[in-house]
Amino acid sequence: MASPQTVARPFPAAAVQPTLAPRHQQPLGQILLEDGAVDPGNLLKASVMRGRQDSRLGQILLSQGWVTPEALLRALCRQWRTTALDPIRTPGDPRLIDILGAEFCLANAVLPWRRIGGVTWIATARPEAFEAMIPGLPESFGQVRMLLCSEDQIQGAILASRRIAMIRKAEMRVPAAESCRSRNEARTGRIALGAIALLVLGLWLIPVAVLSLLTAWATVSLVAQSGLKLMALLATRRIRAEERVQAEGLTSGKAARAEMTGPLPVISVMVPLFRESDVAGKLVGRLSRLDYPRELTDILLVIEASDQVTRNAIQGARLPGWIRVVEVPNGPVQTKPRALNYALNFCRGAIIGVWDAEDRPDPDQLHKVARGFHFAPADVACLQGALDYYNPRTNWLARCFTVEYASWFRVILPGVARLGLVVPLGGTTLFFRRDVLEQVGAWDAWNVTEDADLGVRLARRGWRTEIIDTTTDEEANCRALPWIKQRSRWLKGYAMTWGVHMRDPRALWRELGPWRFLGFQIQFLGSLSQYLLAPILWSFWLLSLGLPHPLREPLAGVWGGYAIPALFGTFIVSELLSIGVGIWAVRGDKHRHLTAWVPSLHLYFPLGCLAGWKAIYEVVVKPFYEIWAKVGDA
């Protein structure tokens, strides 16, 4: 057996960084050919692919099924003149993992195995990157010797000894000051109950004054929301006009399409699953439509250890090599963001994405993501794609939901991003620069709308989100009760996110600036106010029917008697604006049939009012209840 390659590491450190001893390496492809482990034609294709991709030759051969893992490991041992290790059969010293950190080991595919006679033995699945990693090793490691094993073996060995520590860290990634976990639930409950008691008492003692204040606030929030909607619409129209000019330039030949100059990156996409019984039949089929190179596609199916339904479905599925399963250990909370934080440790890519179980992304979506990050400015940390529904004809509720989503993802969000405001991220079709995602603490494991919260934290640290032209289809909620549960979860998360970031308003003002701070208030507090106070505004339609209203007389003398007409004018303009946004959002061929249904959204949003009050109840009583609630219960 060949002797392991030795790296001399002085102790204490010398001025010159240690390097691997010089040697004449035989190319990996030549070794595989000599062993008869690979077809020459496949090796040639893999070599060509390697020239335009950020991937190792062995990884390409494995992902395409052109070489077996065992044959590749034998060839790597010959190439690097070292020995293969099975860390599961011969466990190492877990204290060495603690010195480097489990997250560092997983990210770099290394396992500090044992320290024997002043030499630290380290197994790696990426021998070509071993030398570059050496300067980052602690001085206490002294001399280092390299062993080889597979990435799966490294992950298994680390999980065997450090699984609990990793899940605890996943629960605490976000600092306590920015996390919902440090929320004083008892204090919040007392404040909420006190506010409700004061409201009831005020309505009993001074009903006109209280109703006047509530009406004023509801009207102000309505005007602010409508103003933001109008500005977003105008900004989005400018974006579309610019895109048309660019398209005409490309068509006429006056402009050339910019080409990527670097290799395609590895993209890891996490797909959180919870009680999904049809992983084999539908999910894998939808993901197989992706046309991104398989060797650069890293899909992680993230499941809970206690979820026997999904576990059974996966056991019966034949998953391709580019789809892996990550099992999340049990803990004090069982949430989607907690699962994402844990699975993030196992991602291979420099770009991290999230899809939901029922998603059907465009086949070229990952190509657009790679291109988007390649040409995006350095301060763009996130790319958000559009969500759409593939069952809008199911019933009236599905039609309205589709119109609402089209308005949000095709009008409001692009406009908000162009205006430089905080972008409340959607829960899927999200892609991040990995280093930035880890820098901001990833997801808050205790927040029910972890996506919107993450969007705020990115903005507070100076990062931007851009909207890319790609769509992910999913199934629309088309039953009233599941819709209310889903919407109440979103609004509960909005309330918790607003409360967390408003713990220190001055710090939020300082980090966001006046413009984005105002936008944050309109987007979060304004949205909540509209859902909760909508019945007060609706009550004024009684006046149009000649029915009595408690504020008829007080408002009759305001503004020379024009207060009530002004109020009705505000309602009508706001409604016309919403209808206009909806019609513009569904103007394409895919959803043009929904145009006639847009005005019926006036009857759709009362369901949101019910969801809003349900959300407030749950914020007080059970803030972390049903965080894993399935949003696709159509």
JSON list of C-alpha atoms in Angstrom, two decimals, residues 308-381:
[
{"chain": "A", "resi": 308, "resn": "GLN", "atom": "CA", "xyz": [-42.81, 8.72, 8.89]},
{"chain": "A", "resi": 309, "resn": "VAL", "atom": "CA", "xyz": [-45.11, 9.53, 5.95]},
{"chain": "A", "resi": 310, "resn": "THR", "atom": "CA", "xyz": [-42.39, 11.24, 3.92]},
{"chain": "A", "resi": 311, "resn": "ARG", "atom": "CA", "xyz": [-39.76, 8.76, 5.06]},
{"chain": "A", "resi": 312, "resn": "ASN", "atom": "CA", "xyz": [-41.81, 5.84, 3.72]},
{"chain": "A", "resi": 313, "resn": "ALA", "atom": "CA", "xyz": [-42.39, 7.65, 0.42]},
{"chain": "A", "resi": 314, "resn": "ILE", "atom": "CA", "xyz": [-38.68, 8.34, -0.04]},
{"chain": "A", "resi": 315, "resn": "GLN", "atom": "CA", "xyz": [-37.73, 4.77, 0.82]},
{"chain": "A", "resi": 316, "resn": "GLY", "atom": "CA", "xyz": [-39.93, 3.63, -2.04]},
{"chain": "A", "resi": 317, "resn": "ALA", "atom": "CA", "xyz": [-38.48, 6.13, -4.50]},
{"chain": "A", "resi": 318, "resn": "ARG", "atom": "CA", "xyz": [-35.51, 5.67, -6.80]},
{"chain": "A", "resi": 319, "resn": "LEU", "atom": "CA", "xyz": [-33.74, 8.99, -6.41]},
{"chain": "A", "resi": 320, "resn": "PRO", "atom": "CA", "xyz": [-31.11, 10.04, -8.96]},
{"chain": "A", "resi": 321, "resn": "GLY", "atom": "CA", "xyz": [-27.61, 10.78, -7.72]},
{"chain": "A", "resi": 322, "resn": "TRP", "atom": "CA", "xyz": [-28.12, 14.55, -7.86]},
{"chain": "A", "resi": 323, "resn": "ILE", "atom": "CA", "xyz": [-30.95, 14.35, -5.31]},
{"chain": "A", "resi": 324, "resn": "ARG", "atom": "CA", "xyz": [-30.00, 13.71, -1.67]},
{"chain": "A", "resi": 325, "resn": "VAL", "atom": "CA", "xyz": [-31.99, 13.31, 1.54]},
{"chain": "A", "resi": 326, "resn": "VAL", "atom": "CA", "xyz": [-31.21, 15.26, 4.72]},
{"chain": "A", "resi": 327, "resn": "GLU", "atom": "CA", "xyz": [-32.96, 14.15, 7.90]},
{"chain": "A", "resi": 328, "resn": "VAL", "atom": "CA", "xyz": [-33.52, 16.83, 10.55]},
{"chain": "A", "resi": 329, "resn": "PRO", "atom": "CA", "xyz": [-33.32, 15.65, 14.18]},
{"chain": "A", "resi": 330, "resn": "ASN", "atom": "CA", "xyz": [-36.18, 16.29, 16.58]},
{"chain": "A", "resi": 331, "resn": "GLY", "atom": "CA", "xyz": [-36.03, 19.31, 18.87]},
{"chain": "A", "resi": 332, "resn": "PRO", "atom": "CA", "xyz": [-38.04, 21.80, 20.92]},
{"chain": "A", "resi": 333, "resn": "VAL", "atom": "CA", "xyz": [-39.60, 23.26, 17.77]},
{"chain": "A", "resi": 334, "resn": "GLN", "atom": "CA", "xyz": [-40.32, 21.64, 14.43]},
{"chain": "A", "resi": 335, "resn": "THR", "atom": "CA", "xyz": [-40.26, 24.36, 11.82]},
{"chain": "A", "resi": 336, "resn": "LYS", "atom": "CA", "xyz": [-39.41, 24.85, 8.18]},
{"chain": "A", "resi": 337, "resn": "PRO", "atom": "CA", "xyz": [-36.70, 27.51, 8.84]},
{"chain": "A", "resi": 338, "resn": "ARG", "atom": "CA", "xyz": [-35.09, 25.27, 11.46]},
{"chain": "A", "resi": 339, "resn": "ALA", "atom": "CA", "xyz": [-34.95, 22.47, 8.89]},
{"chain": "A", "resi": 340, "resn": "LEU", "atom": "CA", "xyz": [-33.46, 24.81, 6.28]},
{"chain": "A", "resi": 341, "resn": "ASN", "atom": "CA", "xyz": [-30.77, 26.01, 8.70]},
{"chain": "A", "resi": 342, "resn": "TYR", "atom": "CA", "xyz": [-29.77, 22.44, 9.45]},
{"chain": "A", "resi": 343, "resn": "ALA", "atom": "CA", "xyz": [-29.75, 21.33, 5.81]},
{"chain": "A", "resi": 344, "resn": "LEU", "atom": "CA", "xyz": [-27.70, 24.38, 4.79]},
{"chain": "A", "resi": 345, "resn": "ASN", "atom": "CA", "xyz": [-24.65, 22.65, 6.30]},
{"chain": "A", "resi": 346, "resn": "PHE", "atom": "CA", "xyz": [-24.89, 19.87, 3.70]},
{"chain": "A", "resi": 347, "resn": "CYS", "atom": "CA", "xyz": [-25.25, 22.04, 0.58]},
{"chain": "A", "resi": 348, "resn": "ARG", "atom": "CA", "xyz": [-22.40, 21.86, -1.96]},
{"chain": "A", "resi": 349, "resn": "GLY", "atom": "CA", "xyz": [-23.16, 25.00, -3.93]},
{"chain": "A", "resi": 350, "resn": "ALA", "atom": "CA", "xyz": [-22.10, 28.62, -3.64]},
{"chain": "A", "resi": 351, "resn": "ILE", "atom": "CA", "xyz": [-25.69, 29.50, -4.58]},
{"chain": "A", "resi": 352, "resn": "ILE", "atom": "CA", "xyz": [-28.46, 28.29, -2.26]},
{"chain": "A", "resi": 353, "resn": "GLY", "atom": "CA", "xyz": [-32.10, 27.99, -3.35]},
{"chain": "A", "resi": 354, "resn": "VAL", "atom": "CA", "xyz": [-35.42, 26.95, -1.83]},
{"chain": "A", "resi": 355, "resn": "TRP", "atom": "CA", "xyz": [-38.41, 25.26, -3.45]},
{"chain": "A", "resi": 356, "resn": "ASP", "atom": "CA", "xyz": [-41.56, 23.84, -1.91]},
{"chain": "A", "resi": 357, "resn": "ALA", "atom": "CA", "xyz": [-42.66, 20.24, -2.31]},
{"chain": "A", "resi": 358, "resn": "GLU", "atom": "CA", "xyz": [-45.47, 21.05, -4.74]},
{"chain": "A", "resi": 359, "resn": "ASP", "atom": "CA", "xyz": [-43.38, 23.41, -6.91]},
{"chain": "A", "resi": 360, "resn": "ARG", "atom": "CA", "xyz": [-42.89, 22.98, -10.64]},
{"chain": "A", "resi": 361, "resn": "PRO", "atom": "CA", "xyz": [-40.04, 25.33, -11.63]},
{"chain": "A", "resi": 362, "resn": "ASP", "atom": "CA", "xyz": [-39.35, 26.37, -15.20]},
{"chain": "A", "resi": 363, "resn": "PRO", "atom": "CA", "xyz": [-36.85, 23.95, -16.80]},
{"chain": "A", "resi": 364, "resn": "ASP", "atom": "CA", "xyz": [-34.33, 26.76, -17.42]},
{"chain": "A", "resi": 365, "resn": "GLN", "atom": "CA", "xyz": [-34.73, 28.34, -13.98]},
{"chain": "A", "resi": 366, "resn": "LEU", "atom": "CA", "xyz": [-31.30, 27.41, -12.65]},
{"chain": "A", "resi": 367, "resn": "HIS", "atom": "CA", "xyz": [-29.64, 28.69, -15.82]},
{"chain": "A", "resi": 368, "resn": "LYS", "atom": "CA", "xyz": [-31.37, 32.04, -15.27]},
{"chain": "A", "resi": 369, "resn": "VAL", "atom": "CA", "xyz": [-30.27, 32.07, -11.63]},
{"chain": "A", "resi": 370, "resn": "ALA", "atom": "CA", "xyz": [-26.64, 31.41, -12.56]},
{"chain": "A", "resi": 371, "resn": "ARG", "atom": "CA", "xyz": [-26.78, 34.11, -15.21]},
{"chain": "A", "resi": 372, "resn": "GLY", "atom": "CA", "xyz": [-28.58, 36.50, -12.86]},
{"chain": "A", "resi": 373, "resn": "PHE", "atom": "CA", "xyz": [-25.91, 36.29, -10.17]},
{"chain": "A", "resi": 374, "resn": "HIS", "atom": "CA", "xyz": [-23.11, 36.45, -12.74]},
{"chain": "A", "resi": 375, "resn": "PHE", "atom": "CA", "xyz": [-24.26, 39.83, -14.06]},
{"chain": "A", "resi": 376, "resn": "ALA", "atom": "CA", "xyz": [-25.80, 41.20, -10.84]},
{"chain": "A", "resi": 377, "resn": "PRO", "atom": "CA", "xyz": [-24.01, 43.95, -8.88]},
{"chain": "A", "resi": 378, "resn": "ALA", "atom": "CA", "xyz": [-22.00, 42.80, -5.89]},
{"chain": "A", "resi": 379, "resn": "ASP", "atom": "CA", "xyz": [-24.61, 44.07, -3.42]},
{"chain": "A", "resi": 380, "resn": "VAL", "atom": "CA", "xyz": [-27.33, 41.76, -4.77]},
{"chain": "A", "resi": 381, "resn": "ALA", "atom": "CA", "xyz": [-27.59, 38.89, -2.29]}
]
